[in-house]
Amino acid sequence: MSSFYALIIGAGSTIAQAAIAQFEQNPDCLGVFAVSRSLPHEDSNSAKVEKKVRWFICDNSESSIKDVVQQINQHSPNITKVLICNGVLHGTQQNNETMMPEKKLEDVNAEQLEAVFHANTVVPMLWLSKLVPLVKGKEATQVALFSARVGSISDNKSGGWYSYRASKAALNMLIQNSAIEYARRAKNVKLIAFHPGTTDTPLSKPFQRSVPKDKLFTPEFVASQLLAIMDSVEMNAIEGHAIEGHAIEGNRNAAFLDWNNQAINW
Ligand SMILES: NC(=O)c1ccc[n+]([C@@H]2O[C@H](COP(=O)([O-])OP(=O)(O)OC[C@H]3O[C@@H](n4cnc5c(N)ncnc54)[C@H](OP(=O)(O)O)[C@@H]3O)[C@@H](O)[C@H]2O)c1
């Protein structure tokens, strides 16, 4: 593989941290641009250099995203791996701590819908809309956006989790839609809606009790699966699913894949 740079957005994510560590170990990776709402260690600088990793603080507003993209573009490196990891499922100390996925219609409320859509749909889409200058090179480039199997409309059998499911379904549509335009403007980019599987991170913590041990993945395992998928994914391949004899073809430039490289119905 030729040498490359990686860009990780939502770099504070536990899975993102594992991916950064793996990029650091990879001699072909010349550098990692890591973007987060806060630095991983206490530090008052807005950008710092740590081994191969250069950190940027970004509040994910449009102006802040533009600013970071411009700063990275000045280095004009060959970014061919992008991970967009942002997502929330329940409240944390930083947001509404009592927020939990909705179990029934009566739990649905505007505040939660808006907060979850903002982190899971709006933020990744803002990034996708501003990335073109960084990824429009000649090299095969993969942009992985962290989605979730529960965002599959055709796979929804158990209901609940209204805001999370809908925010990931909306993200998937935005990925499909963007892939059509990317095909014209950044031809060598494949967009991957990625389902990591249940992974041991703060996001899944409250829901881990019912998960069998062998189905709860470590962030390191999931990161290595994702990076391998990004290396091997077929560019411009049609992700087809045969249902009752009818092939349902997806977009050539977008794929919805799980941690085991299996296609998920959109
Ligand atoms: N863990 C699982 O079992 C699982 C399963 C399916 C899908 N996923 C998806 O995988 C992705 C990574 O999650 P994780 O498990 O690594 O969780 P995590 O450690 O809790 O990471 C959370 C991520 O979300 C970002 N974030 C949190 N609140 C945000 C807000 N209000 N606005 C913008 N960004 C915000 C953080 O970005 P900063 O760096 O800026 O803080 C960080 O990237 C998420 O999209 C999640 O939905 C996870």
Short mmCIF file of C-alpha atoms and ligand atoms in Angstrom, two decimals:
data_model
loop_
_atom_site.label_atom_id
_atom_site.label_comp_id
_atom_site.label_asym_id
_atom_site.label_seq_id
_atom_site.Cartn_x
_atom_site.Cartn_y
_atom_site.Cartn_z
CA MET A 1 0.00 0.00 0.00
CA SER A 2 1.25 3.50 -0.75
CA SER A 3 1.69 6.00 2.03
CA PHE A 4 -1.32 7.97 3.19
CA TYR A 5 -2.78 10.38 5.73
CA ALA A 6 -5.90 9.70 7.80
CA LEU A 7 -8.54 12.07 9.12
CA ILE A 8 -10.59 11.07 12.15
CA ILE A 9 -13.61 13.16 13.11
CA GLY A 10 -15.16 12.61 16.51
CA ALA A 11 -11.71 11.43 17.52
CA GLY A 12 -12.69 11.27 21.18
CA SER A 13 -14.79 8.17 20.38
CA THR A 14 -13.47 5.02 22.00
CA ILE A 15 -13.43 3.20 18.66
CA ALA A 16 -11.73 6.22 17.05
CA GLN A 17 -9.01 6.10 19.71
CA ALA A 18 -8.33 2.45 18.87
CA ALA A 19 -8.18 3.32 15.15
CA ILE A 20 -5.74 6.17 15.84
CA ALA A 21 -3.47 3.78 17.77
CA GLN A 22 -3.53 1.38 14.81
CA PHE A 23 -2.75 4.13 12.32
CA GLU A 24 0.16 5.18 14.53
CA GLN A 25 1.57 1.66 14.31
CA ASN A 26 1.19 1.52 10.52
CA PRO A 27 4.44 2.59 8.78
CA ASP A 28 2.46 3.51 5.63
CA CYS A 29 0.44 6.04 7.60
CA LEU A 30 2.36 9.32 7.47
CA GLY A 31 0.06 11.22 9.77
CA VAL A 32 -3.34 11.43 11.40
CA PHE A 33 -5.51 14.54 11.67
CA ALA A 34 -7.74 14.04 14.70
CA VAL A 35 -10.73 16.33 15.22
CA SER A 36 -12.69 16.44 18.44
CA ARG A 37 -14.77 18.80 20.58
CA SER A 38 -12.00 18.53 23.18
CA LEU A 39 -8.41 17.37 23.47
CA PRO A 40 -7.86 13.87 24.85
CA HIS A 41 -5.53 15.14 27.58
CA GLU A 42 -5.71 18.38 29.48
CA ASP A 43 -4.20 20.96 27.21
CA SER A 44 -5.10 24.55 26.53
CA ASN A 45 -3.70 24.65 22.97
CA SER A 46 -6.26 24.36 20.20
CA ALA A 47 -4.02 22.15 18.11
CA LYS A 48 -1.11 19.98 19.18
CA VAL A 49 1.25 17.48 17.68
CA GLU A 50 1.51 14.09 19.36
CA LYS A 51 3.73 11.64 17.52
CA LYS A 52 1.98 11.17 14.18
CA VAL A 53 -1.24 12.72 15.38
CA ARG A 54 -2.19 16.36 15.01
CA TRP A 55 -5.23 17.34 17.07
CA PHE A 56 -7.80 19.98 16.20
CA ILE A 57 -10.55 21.23 18.46
CA CYS A 58 -13.82 21.78 16.61
CA ASP A 59 -17.32 22.49 17.91
CA ASN A 60 -18.75 21.06 14.66
CA SER A 61 -20.36 24.35 13.68
CA GLU A 62 -20.18 25.07 9.96
CA SER A 63 -17.60 27.84 10.43
CA SER A 64 -15.46 25.71 12.72
CA ILE A 65 -15.55 22.78 10.27
CA LYS A 66 -14.61 25.07 7.37
CA ASP A 67 -11.72 26.42 9.41
CA VAL A 68 -10.35 22.96 10.23
CA VAL A 69 -10.72 21.78 6.62
CA GLN A 70 -8.84 24.87 5.46
CA GLN A 71 -6.03 24.29 7.96
CA ILE A 72 -5.66 20.66 6.91
CA ASN A 73 -5.84 21.60 3.24
CA GLN A 74 -2.85 23.90 3.69
CA HIS A 75 -0.73 20.83 4.42
CA SER A 76 -2.30 19.39 1.22
CA PRO A 77 -1.58 15.80 2.21
CA ASN A 78 -2.97 12.78 0.50
CA ILE A 79 -5.87 11.93 2.79
CA THR A 80 -7.26 8.58 1.71
CA LYS A 81 -8.84 7.31 4.95
CA VAL A 82 -11.55 9.24 6.75
CA LEU A 83 -13.52 8.08 9.79
CA ILE A 84 -16.55 10.07 10.99
CA CYS A 85 -17.37 8.59 14.37
CA ASN A 86 -19.81 11.04 16.00
CA GLY A 87 -22.88 9.60 17.65
CA VAL A 88 -25.00 9.57 20.81
CA LEU A 89 -27.51 7.05 22.09
CA HIS A 90 -28.15 8.22 25.64
CA GLY A 91 -27.35 11.16 27.89
CA THR A 92 -23.94 11.80 29.39
CA GLN A 93 -22.58 14.31 31.88
CA GLN A 94 -22.11 16.78 29.01
CA ASN A 95 -25.67 16.54 27.73
CA ASN A 96 -28.98 15.54 29.32
CA GLU A 97 -27.88 12.77 31.69
CA THR A 98 -31.40 11.36 31.99
CA MET A 99 -31.81 10.84 28.25
CA MET A 100 -32.33 7.16 27.35
CA PRO A 101 -33.51 5.56 24.08
CA GLU A 102 -37.31 5.71 23.84
CA LYS A 103 -39.12 2.46 24.63
CA LYS A 104 -42.61 3.66 23.67
CA LEU A 105 -44.33 6.46 21.76
CA GLU A 106 -44.99 8.39 24.98
CA ASP A 107 -41.22 8.67 25.57
CA VAL A 108 -40.70 10.59 22.31
CA ASN A 109 -39.89 14.27 22.84
CA ALA A 110 -38.58 17.12 20.75
CA GLU A 111 -35.49 17.79 22.87
CA GLN A 112 -34.20 14.24 22.49
CA LEU A 113 -35.06 13.97 18.79
CA GLU A 114 -33.20 17.21 18.12
CA ALA A 115 -30.16 16.34 20.25
CA VAL A 116 -29.77 12.86 18.78
CA PHE A 117 -30.36 14.01 15.19
CA HIS A 118 -27.84 16.78 15.68
CA ALA A 119 -25.00 14.52 16.83
CA ASN A 120 -25.82 11.49 14.65
CA THR A 121 -27.05 13.07 11.43
CA VAL A 122 -26.39 16.81 11.19
CA VAL A 123 -22.75 16.75 12.35
CA PRO A 124 -21.60 13.86 10.10
CA MET A 125 -23.43 15.44 7.13
CA LEU A 126 -21.85 18.84 7.70
CA TRP A 127 -18.46 17.17 7.58
CA LEU A 128 -19.33 15.15 4.48
CA SER A 129 -20.49 18.33 2.77
CA LYS A 130 -17.15 20.05 3.37
CA LEU A 131 -14.68 17.22 2.82
CA VAL A 132 -14.52 17.25 -0.99
CA PRO A 133 -11.36 19.44 -1.25
CA LEU A 134 -9.49 17.01 1.02
CA VAL A 135 -10.46 13.75 -0.68
CA LYS A 136 -10.75 14.51 -4.38
CA GLY A 137 -7.31 13.11 -5.26
CA LYS A 138 -6.45 10.31 -7.67
CA GLU A 139 -5.94 7.66 -4.99
CA ALA A 140 -8.71 5.30 -3.92
CA THR A 141 -10.18 6.89 -0.79
CA GLN A 142 -12.63 5.55 1.77
CA VAL A 143 -14.83 7.64 4.05
CA ALA A 144 -16.40 5.53 6.80
CA LEU A 145 -19.35 7.07 8.64
CA PHE A 146 -20.42 5.30 11.79
CA SER A 147 -24.01 4.22 11.31
CA ALA A 148 -25.79 1.30 13.00
CA ARG A 149 -27.74 -1.76 11.91
CA VAL A 150 -30.79 -0.36 13.74
CA GLY A 151 -30.75 2.44 11.15
CA SER A 152 -31.77 -0.07 8.47
CA ILE A 153 -35.43 0.56 7.64
CA SER A 154 -35.91 -2.89 6.10
CA ASP A 155 -34.28 -4.64 9.07
CA ASN A 156 -36.45 -2.99 11.77
CA LYS A 157 -38.38 -5.75 13.45
CA SER A 158 -38.46 -4.73 17.11
CA GLY A 159 -39.18 -0.96 17.06
CA GLY A 160 -38.28 1.43 19.90
CA TRP A 161 -35.17 3.65 20.04
CA TYR A 162 -37.04 6.18 17.88
CA SER A 163 -34.53 8.99 17.75
CA TYR A 164 -31.42 6.80 17.41
CA ARG A 165 -32.89 4.55 14.69
CA ALA A 166 -34.31 7.46 12.73
CA SER A 167 -31.13 9.55 13.01
CA LYS A 168 -29.03 6.68 11.62
CA ALA A 169 -31.62 5.95 8.87
CA ALA A 170 -31.46 9.64 7.91
CA LEU A 171 -27.66 9.48 7.98
CA ASN A 172 -27.81 6.48 5.63
CA MET A 173 -29.99 8.42 3.17
CA LEU A 174 -27.60 11.36 3.32
CA ILE A 175 -24.68 9.00 2.62
CA GLN A 176 -26.50 7.53 -0.41
CA ASN A 177 -27.43 10.99 -1.63
CA SER A 178 -23.91 12.36 -1.17
CA ALA A 179 -22.40 9.35 -2.95
CA ILE A 180 -24.24 10.37 -6.13
CA GLU A 181 -22.64 13.82 -6.05
CA TYR A 182 -19.27 12.54 -4.84
CA ALA A 183 -19.21 10.24 -7.91
CA ARG A 184 -19.05 13.39 -10.04
CA ARG A 185 -16.89 15.60 -7.86
CA ALA A 186 -14.59 13.21 -6.01
CA LYS A 187 -14.61 10.13 -8.21
CA ASN A 188 -12.25 7.95 -6.22
CA VAL A 189 -14.18 8.07 -2.96
CA LYS A 190 -16.22 5.24 -1.50
CA LEU A 191 -18.62 6.16 1.29
CA ILE A 192 -19.14 3.41 3.86
CA ALA A 193 -22.02 3.43 6.33
CA PHE A 194 -20.38 1.25 8.98
CA HIS A 195 -22.05 -0.83 11.70
CA PRO A 196 -19.43 -1.68 14.32
CA GLY A 197 -21.55 -4.24 16.16
CA THR A 198 -22.04 -3.87 19.89
CA THR A 199 -18.72 -2.54 21.11
CA ASP A 200 -17.56 -1.97 24.66
CA THR A 201 -17.69 1.85 24.82
CA PRO A 202 -19.53 4.41 26.97
CA LEU A 203 -22.22 4.55 24.26
CA SER A 204 -23.25 0.91 24.73
CA LYS A 205 -22.50 0.66 28.49
CA PRO A 206 -26.11 0.81 29.74
CA PHE A 207 -27.18 -1.92 27.28
CA GLN A 208 -24.38 -4.46 27.62
CA ARG A 209 -26.00 -6.74 30.20
CA SER A 210 -28.13 -8.60 27.65
CA VAL A 211 -25.27 -8.95 25.16
CA PRO A 212 -23.50 -12.36 25.12
CA LYS A 213 -19.78 -12.00 25.91
CA ASP A 214 -18.68 -13.13 22.45
CA LYS A 215 -20.96 -10.51 20.84
CA LEU A 216 -19.52 -7.58 22.81
CA PHE A 217 -16.49 -6.46 20.81
CA THR A 218 -13.44 -4.61 21.99
CA PRO A 219 -12.80 -1.22 20.33
CA GLU A 220 -9.43 -2.60 19.12
CA PHE A 221 -11.11 -5.52 17.32
CA VAL A 222 -13.71 -3.29 15.66
CA ALA A 223 -11.09 -0.73 14.61
CA SER A 224 -8.92 -3.41 13.01
CA GLN A 225 -11.95 -4.88 11.21
CA LEU A 226 -12.91 -1.45 9.88
CA LEU A 227 -9.40 -0.58 8.70
CA ALA A 228 -9.16 -3.96 6.93
CA ILE A 229 -12.56 -3.38 5.29
CA MET A 230 -11.45 0.07 4.13
CA ASP A 231 -8.30 -1.44 2.59
CA SER A 232 -10.18 -4.16 0.75
CA VAL A 233 -13.52 -2.58 -0.17
CA GLU A 234 -14.26 -2.72 -3.87
CA MET A 235 -14.43 0.77 -5.26
CA ASN A 236 -17.41 1.32 -7.56
CA ALA A 237 -18.88 -2.10 -6.80
CA ILE A 238 -22.63 -2.48 -6.66
CA GLU A 239 -23.75 -3.74 -3.28
CA GLY A 240 -26.56 -6.00 -4.42
CA HIS A 241 -29.07 -7.93 -2.33
CA ALA A 242 -31.31 -10.54 -3.87
CA ILE A 243 -34.71 -10.53 -2.21
CA GLU A 244 -37.28 -12.99 -3.55
CA GLY A 245 -35.35 -13.25 -6.78
CA HIS A 246 -35.24 -9.49 -7.40
CA ALA A 247 -31.86 -7.86 -7.18
CA ILE A 248 -32.00 -4.59 -5.26
CA GLU A 249 -29.05 -2.58 -6.31
CA GLY A 250 -27.54 0.08 -4.16
CA ASN A 251 -25.38 2.99 -5.19
CA ARG A 252 -21.95 2.08 -6.58
CA ASN A 253 -20.18 4.61 -4.42
CA ALA A 254 -21.83 3.79 -1.12
CA ALA A 255 -21.96 0.61 0.95
CA PHE A 256 -23.69 -0.27 4.22
CA LEU A 257 -21.36 -2.79 5.85
CA ASP A 258 -21.06 -4.44 9.23
CA TRP A 259 -17.92 -5.23 11.24
CA ASN A 260 -17.69 -8.59 9.44
CA ASN A 261 -17.74 -6.95 6.00
CA GLN A 262 -21.28 -8.17 5.38
CA ALA A 263 -23.65 -5.88 3.46
CA ILE A 264 -26.72 -4.70 5.39
CA ASN A 265 -29.95 -3.83 3.60
CA TRP A 266 -30.38 -0.05 3.63
N1 LIG B 1 -20.55 1.16 20.69
C1 LIG B 1 -21.49 0.50 20.03
O1 LIG B 1 -21.95 -0.57 20.46
C2 LIG B 1 -22.03 1.05 18.73
C3 LIG B 1 -22.95 0.27 18.00
C4 LIG B 1 -23.44 0.77 16.80
C5 LIG B 1 -23.02 2.00 16.33
N2 LIG B 1 -22.13 2.73 17.07
C6 LIG B 1 -21.72 4.05 16.56
O2 LIG B 1 -20.32 4.15 16.60
C7 LIG B 1 -19.92 5.53 16.73
C8 LIG B 1 -18.80 5.67 17.74
O3 LIG B 1 -19.30 5.43 19.02
P1 LIG B 1 -18.49 4.84 20.27
O4 LIG B 1 -19.12 3.54 20.59
O5 LIG B 1 -17.04 4.91 20.01
O6 LIG B 1 -18.97 5.86 21.37
P2 LIG B 1 -18.25 6.95 22.26
O7 LIG B 1 -16.94 6.48 22.75
O8 LIG B 1 -19.29 7.37 23.23
O9 LIG B 1 -17.96 8.14 21.21
C9 LIG B 1 -18.91 9.14 20.99
C10 LIG B 1 -18.58 9.96 19.78
O10 LIG B 1 -19.63 10.86 19.51
C11 LIG B 1 -19.18 12.20 19.46
N3 LIG B 1 -20.21 13.02 20.12
C12 LIG B 1 -20.80 12.81 21.32
N4 LIG B 1 -21.72 13.77 21.56
C13 LIG B 1 -21.70 14.59 20.47
C14 LIG B 1 -22.39 15.78 20.13
N5 LIG B 1 -23.32 16.30 20.93
N6 LIG B 1 -22.11 16.37 18.96
C15 LIG B 1 -21.16 15.85 18.12
N7 LIG B 1 -20.47 14.73 18.40
C16 LIG B 1 -20.73 14.12 19.56
C17 LIG B 1 -17.82 12.22 20.16
O11 LIG B 1 -17.03 13.19 19.50
P3 LIG B 1 -15.87 14.09 20.18
O12 LIG B 1 -14.58 13.46 19.82
O13 LIG B 1 -16.03 15.40 19.51
O14 LIG B 1 -16.11 14.11 21.65
C18 LIG B 1 -17.34 10.80 19.84
O15 LIG B 1 -16.85 10.79 18.50
C19 LIG B 1 -21.22 6.30 17.04
O16 LIG B 1 -21.67 6.95 15.88
C20 LIG B 1 -22.20 5.21 17.42
O17 LIG B 1 -23.54 5.56 17.13
C21 LIG B 1 -21.61 2.29 18.25
#
